[in-house]
Amino acid sequence: MSFAALGLVPELLRAVAEEGYERPTPIQQETIPLALEGRDLIGSAQTGTGKTAAFMLPILQRLAPDPRHTLRALILVPTRELAEQVLQSALAYGRHTRLSAAAVYGGVGLEPQTQALRRGVDIVVATPGRLLDHMERGHVDYSRLEVLVLDEADRMLDMGFAPDVRRILRELPVERQTLLFSATISPEVDALARTALNGHASVEIGRRAQAADGIEHVIVAVDKLQKRDALAKILQAKPAGQTLVFTRTKYGADKLAGYLKKEGIPAHALHGDKAQSHRTRTLEAFRRGVSEILVATDIAARGIDVDGIRMVVNFDVPADAEIYVHRVGRTARAGARGLALTLLSPDEWLLMADIEKLIGQTFPREVIPGFEPSVAPLQPRTAEPAVPRRSVTVRGRTGAARRRR
Ligand code: AMP
């Protein structure tokens, strides 16, 4: 199927061709015709499936014939990075229209955003907290609003934005089109959908919480105290290209990036305590490939959409199996292949078993010579994958751990 067959206008067809998109992804094929009809919609799609274009192209098509520079489409997103990224998509896909767009998020000055809102733009991409700030100051006029998008709704609720989102919803015209996208449809997301949507269609791409097919999952068994050294060794031994390393805490991200640097591996940390200008610079350097290794927390990494991330490393195993799916979804985007490598210490076996169960695979376990974990077994007995797709290979598991300094 081609983009033209979806009924998109020439200005948008030109823009997607210039982006290098040859054909619509499955979620785009399903969503775009329904959204163009003006239907309300719930889209559940894993990350990296092309969902931004799936909602942005219909919005642009709806607004393009009549650019008015008054707020007609609002896109709510959980993080600043995602806001910036969705804005960039709006500008890229809309480059042959005369529509205007702006992003509104915290951590940067109010004034430029205030001016943009006062001047008027067709499309606003916003995080809920900062948008409320502007609403309270009287900067936002919703009287012409036609479309609302709730993007990454599950994340927005996880981050505690439910009350803010509900306050915003109360101010919006009842007559509108609403599109909700979420990686998972939890009871909370479902409840939000029931208040926000009206007679909606559902589009589901891929099995719920399934990681993309192009991802190879590998576990490196190691003792907790040796994770840093093991990671340094892995990164030195075979530079994988763009690598995103996840830690559970901001402090952990800083400490690890500092340690890698000391070992001669250029790494940068990205998390919510850094100034916005610093986050933008760090992310831009990573996006352009100037810096290859980024150490990030889950929230900071939420909006990262960098094509060509070759490897995701779980330095800590996430406490929630679905977070694993989100993390590894940063690689193998848009049909590419990627490696998801988890450093697994014995205290994390049960968490890993949950992840393997959710994904329905038992991942191969490897050991780095010199970093053998002190405790066996490497293969947890608790994991019973629903669909075992590959056999387990255990290499070189011998001896007790040698502690290195
Ligand atoms: P998203 O799921 O919206 O974050 O998009 C994931 C990545 O896929 C982004 O880098 C997009 O630029 C890219 N993308 C979106 N649609 C297509 C398409 N039809 N063909 C190729 N790449 C695409």
PDB file of N, CA and C and ligand atoms in Angstrom, residues 3 16 19-28 45-55 57 82 85-86 89 93 151-152 303-308 329-330 333-335, ligand 1:
ATOM      1  N   PHE A   3       1.233   5.675   0.401  1.00  0.00           N
ATOM      2  CA  PHE A   3       0.625   6.773   1.145  1.00  0.00           C
ATOM      3  C   PHE A   3      -0.499   7.403   0.329  1.00  0.00           C
ATOM      4  N   VAL A  16       6.228  13.313   3.070  1.00  0.00           N
ATOM      5  CA  VAL A  16       6.619  11.972   3.541  1.00  0.00           C
ATOM      6  C   VAL A  16       7.672  11.366   2.601  1.00  0.00           C
ATOM      7  N   GLU A  19      10.879  12.688   3.594  1.00  0.00           N
ATOM      8  CA  GLU A  19      11.365  12.038   4.816  1.00  0.00           C
ATOM      9  C   GLU A  19      11.974  10.673   4.508  1.00  0.00           C
ATOM     10  N   GLY A  20      11.760  10.208   3.280  1.00  0.00           N
ATOM     11  CA  GLY A  20      12.306   8.899   2.898  1.00  0.00           C
ATOM     12  C   GLY A  20      11.363   7.743   3.214  1.00  0.00           C
ATOM     13  N   TYR A  21      10.099   8.036   3.563  1.00  0.00           N
ATOM     14  CA  TYR A  21       9.156   6.958   3.855  1.00  0.00           C
ATOM     15  C   TYR A  21       8.622   6.403   2.534  1.00  0.00           C
ATOM     16  N   GLU A  22       8.750   5.132   2.329  1.00  0.00           N
ATOM     17  CA  GLU A  22       8.283   4.548   1.069  1.00  0.00           C
ATOM     18  C   GLU A  22       6.836   4.099   1.150  1.00  0.00           C
ATOM     19  N   ARG A  23       6.503   3.494   2.288  1.00  0.00           N
ATOM     20  CA  ARG A  23       5.110   3.058   2.423  1.00  0.00           C
ATOM     21  C   ARG A  23       4.677   3.217   3.874  1.00  0.00           C
ATOM     22  N   PRO A  24       3.359   3.335   4.095  1.00  0.00           N
ATOM     23  CA  PRO A  24       2.889   3.519   5.470  1.00  0.00           C
ATOM     24  C   PRO A  24       3.151   2.277   6.324  1.00  0.00           C
ATOM     25  N   THR A  25       3.458   2.490   7.580  1.00  0.00           N
ATOM     26  CA  THR A  25       3.624   1.374   8.517  1.00  0.00           C
ATOM     27  C   THR A  25       2.222   0.837   8.843  1.00  0.00           C
ATOM     28  N   PRO A  26       2.122  -0.355   9.449  1.00  0.00           N
ATOM     29  CA  PRO A  26       0.788  -0.905   9.736  1.00  0.00           C
ATOM     30  C   PRO A  26      -0.107   0.044  10.527  1.00  0.00           C
ATOM     31  N   ILE A  27       0.446   0.709  11.547  1.00  0.00           N
ATOM     32  CA  ILE A  27      -0.454   1.586  12.326  1.00  0.00           C
ATOM     33  C   ILE A  27      -0.905   2.776  11.481  1.00  0.00           C
ATOM     34  N   GLN A  28      -0.041   3.224  10.575  1.00  0.00           N
ATOM     35  CA  GLN A  28      -0.447   4.323   9.699  1.00  0.00           C
ATOM     36  C   GLN A  28      -1.539   3.865   8.729  1.00  0.00           C
ATOM     37  N   ALA A  45      -0.099   0.765  20.250  1.00  0.00           N
ATOM     38  CA  ALA A  45       1.012   0.397  19.370  1.00  0.00           C
ATOM     39  C   ALA A  45       2.295   0.485  20.151  1.00  0.00           C
ATOM     40  N   GLN A  46       3.179  -0.466  19.900  1.00  0.00           N
ATOM     41  CA  GLN A  46       4.475  -0.409  20.561  1.00  0.00           C
ATOM     42  C   GLN A  46       5.255   0.787  20.033  1.00  0.00           C
ATOM     43  N   THR A  47       6.315   1.156  20.752  1.00  0.00           N
ATOM     44  CA  THR A  47       7.085   2.330  20.335  1.00  0.00           C
ATOM     45  C   THR A  47       7.804   2.036  19.023  1.00  0.00           C
ATOM     46  N   GLY A  48       8.056   3.087  18.271  1.00  0.00           N
ATOM     47  CA  GLY A  48       8.810   2.937  17.026  1.00  0.00           C
ATOM     48  C   GLY A  48       7.993   2.419  15.854  1.00  0.00           C
ATOM     49  N   THR A  49       6.685   2.485  15.969  1.00  0.00           N
ATOM     50  CA  THR A  49       5.841   1.933  14.905  1.00  0.00           C
ATOM     51  C   THR A  49       5.384   2.987  13.895  1.00  0.00           C
ATOM     52  N   GLY A  50       5.747   4.236  14.157  1.00  0.00           N
ATOM     53  CA  GLY A  50       5.328   5.304  13.255  1.00  0.00           C
ATOM     54  C   GLY A  50       4.015   5.942  13.674  1.00  0.00           C
ATOM     55  N   LYS A  51       3.722   5.928  14.985  1.00  0.00           N
ATOM     56  CA  LYS A  51       2.414   6.432  15.408  1.00  0.00           C
ATOM     57  C   LYS A  51       2.329   7.956  15.331  1.00  0.00           C
ATOM     58  N   THR A  52       3.478   8.651  15.400  1.00  0.00           N
ATOM     59  CA  THR A  52       3.407  10.116  15.330  1.00  0.00           C
ATOM     60  C   THR A  52       2.842  10.550  13.977  1.00  0.00           C
ATOM     61  N   ALA A  53       3.377   9.964  12.911  1.00  0.00           N
ATOM     62  CA  ALA A  53       2.836  10.309  11.581  1.00  0.00           C
ATOM     63  C   ALA A  53       1.391   9.835  11.463  1.00  0.00           C
ATOM     64  N   ALA A  54       1.061   8.744  12.154  1.00  0.00           N
ATOM     65  CA  ALA A  54      -0.301   8.206  12.064  1.00  0.00           C
ATOM     66  C   ALA A  54      -1.331   9.221  12.543  1.00  0.00           C
ATOM     67  N   PHE A  55      -0.973  10.018  13.568  1.00  0.00           N
ATOM     68  CA  PHE A  55      -1.965  11.039  13.963  1.00  0.00           C
ATOM     69  C   PHE A  55      -1.675  12.401  13.345  1.00  0.00           C
ATOM     70  N   LEU A  57      -0.354  13.284  10.318  1.00  0.00           N
ATOM     71  CA  LEU A  57      -0.743  13.495   8.912  1.00  0.00           C
ATOM     72  C   LEU A  57      -2.240  13.818   8.789  1.00  0.00           C
ATOM     73  N   LEU A  82       9.663  14.419  24.234  1.00  0.00           N
ATOM     74  CA  LEU A  82       8.667  13.951  23.272  1.00  0.00           C
ATOM     75  C   LEU A  82       7.945  15.145  22.644  1.00  0.00           C
ATOM     76  N   GLN A  85      10.046  16.476  19.990  1.00  0.00           N
ATOM     77  CA  GLN A  85      10.108  15.558  18.864  1.00  0.00           C
ATOM     78  C   GLN A  85       8.824  15.568  18.026  1.00  0.00           C
ATOM     79  N   VAL A  86       7.689  15.618  18.723  1.00  0.00           N
ATOM     80  CA  VAL A  86       6.408  15.649  18.005  1.00  0.00           C
ATOM     81  C   VAL A  86       6.295  16.973  17.237  1.00  0.00           C
ATOM     82  N   SER A  89       8.204  16.655  14.115  1.00  0.00           N
ATOM     83  CA  SER A  89       7.443  15.870  13.135  1.00  0.00           C
ATOM     84  C   SER A  89       6.382  16.738  12.474  1.00  0.00           C
ATOM     85  N   TYR A  93       6.450  17.124   8.512  1.00  0.00           N
ATOM     86  CA  TYR A  93       5.353  16.642   7.659  1.00  0.00           C
ATOM     87  C   TYR A  93       4.523  17.800   7.109  1.00  0.00           C
ATOM     88  N   ASP A 151      -1.065  11.492  23.615  1.00  0.00           N
ATOM     89  CA  ASP A 151      -0.011  10.598  23.123  1.00  0.00           C
ATOM     90  C   ASP A 151       0.700   9.958  24.311  1.00  0.00           C
ATOM     91  N   GLU A 152       1.035   8.681  24.177  1.00  0.00           N
ATOM     92  CA  GLU A 152       1.670   7.930  25.259  1.00  0.00           C
ATOM     93  C   GLU A 152       0.878   8.115  26.549  1.00  0.00           C
ATOM     94  N   GLY A 303      11.165  10.121  25.519  1.00  0.00           N
ATOM     95  CA  GLY A 303      10.870  10.731  24.217  1.00  0.00           C
ATOM     96  C   GLY A 303      11.957  10.520  23.177  1.00  0.00           C
ATOM     97  N   ILE A 304      12.985   9.770  23.534  1.00  0.00           N
ATOM     98  CA  ILE A 304      14.107   9.691  22.598  1.00  0.00           C
ATOM     99  C   ILE A 304      13.707   8.909  21.361  1.00  0.00           C
ATOM    100  N   ASP A 305      13.757   9.577  20.227  1.00  0.00           N
ATOM    101  CA  ASP A 305      13.441   8.893  18.980  1.00  0.00           C
ATOM    102  C   ASP A 305      14.624   9.123  18.069  1.00  0.00           C
ATOM    103  N   VAL A 306      15.606   8.279  18.220  1.00  0.00           N
ATOM    104  CA  VAL A 306      16.803   8.431  17.411  1.00  0.00           C
ATOM    105  C   VAL A 306      16.881   7.200  16.534  1.00  0.00           C
ATOM    106  N   ASP A 307      16.826   7.414  15.237  1.00  0.00           N
ATOM    107  CA  ASP A 307      16.959   6.268  14.339  1.00  0.00           C
ATOM    108  C   ASP A 307      18.383   5.766  14.475  1.00  0.00           C
ATOM    109  N   GLY A 308      18.558   4.502  14.331  1.00  0.00           N
ATOM    110  CA  GLY A 308      19.922   3.986  14.297  1.00  0.00           C
ATOM    111  C   GLY A 308      20.525   3.699  15.659  1.00  0.00           C
ATOM    112  N   GLY A 329      12.500  -0.911  22.995  1.00  0.00           N
ATOM    113  CA  GLY A 329      11.843  -0.353  21.808  1.00  0.00           C
ATOM    114  C   GLY A 329      12.581   0.842  21.224  1.00  0.00           C
ATOM    115  N   ARG A 330      13.610   1.320  21.936  1.00  0.00           N
ATOM    116  CA  ARG A 330      14.416   2.439  21.400  1.00  0.00           C
ATOM    117  C   ARG A 330      15.355   1.963  20.297  1.00  0.00           C
ATOM    118  N   ARG A 333      14.135   0.345  15.451  1.00  0.00           N
ATOM    119  CA  ARG A 333      12.975   1.134  15.034  1.00  0.00           C
ATOM    120  C   ARG A 333      12.783   1.045  13.532  1.00  0.00           C
ATOM    121  N   ALA A 334      11.527   1.206  13.142  1.00  0.00           N
ATOM    122  CA  ALA A 334      11.154   1.228  11.721  1.00  0.00           C
ATOM    123  C   ALA A 334      11.828   0.099  10.933  1.00  0.00           C
ATOM    124  N   GLY A 335      11.735  -1.108  11.477  1.00  0.00           N
ATOM    125  CA  GLY A 335      12.178  -2.282  10.724  1.00  0.00           C
ATOM    126  C   GLY A 335      13.661  -2.608  10.821  1.00  0.00           C
TER     127      GLY A 335
HETATM  128  P1  AMP B   1       7.251   6.846  16.054  1.00  0.00           P
HETATM  129  O1  AMP B   1       6.657   5.503  16.373  1.00  0.00           O
HETATM  130  O2  AMP B   1       6.252   7.841  15.622  1.00  0.00           O
HETATM  131  O3  AMP B   1       8.124   7.335  17.179  1.00  0.00           O
HETATM  132  O4  AMP B   1       8.209   6.656  14.763  1.00  0.00           O
HETATM  133  C1  AMP B   1       9.338   5.834  14.779  1.00  0.00           C
HETATM  134  C2  AMP B   1      10.306   6.135  13.637  1.00  0.00           C
HETATM  135  O5  AMP B   1       9.815   5.637  12.398  1.00  0.00           O
HETATM  136  C3  AMP B   1      10.568   7.609  13.401  1.00  0.00           C
HETATM  137  O6  AMP B   1      11.959   7.777  13.314  1.00  0.00           O
HETATM  138  C4  AMP B   1       9.917   7.944  12.082  1.00  0.00           C
HETATM  139  O7  AMP B   1      10.643   8.916  11.387  1.00  0.00           O
HETATM  140  C5  AMP B   1       9.956   6.622  11.363  1.00  0.00           C
HETATM  141  N1  AMP B   1       8.811   6.421  10.439  1.00  0.00           N
HETATM  142  C6  AMP B   1       7.534   6.769  10.636  1.00  0.00           C
HETATM  143  N2  AMP B   1       6.765   6.377   9.606  1.00  0.00           N
HETATM  144  C7  AMP B   1       7.570   5.760   8.722  1.00  0.00           C
HETATM  145  C8  AMP B   1       7.359   5.124   7.446  1.00  0.00           C
HETATM  146  N3  AMP B   1       6.153   5.065   6.897  1.00  0.00           N
HETATM  147  N4  AMP B   1       8.423   4.583   6.833  1.00  0.00           N
HETATM  148  C9  AMP B   1       9.662   4.644   7.408  1.00  0.00           C
HETATM  149  N5  AMP B   1       9.926   5.219   8.602  1.00  0.00           N
HETATM  150  C10 AMP B   1       8.899   5.770   9.259  1.00  0.00           C
END
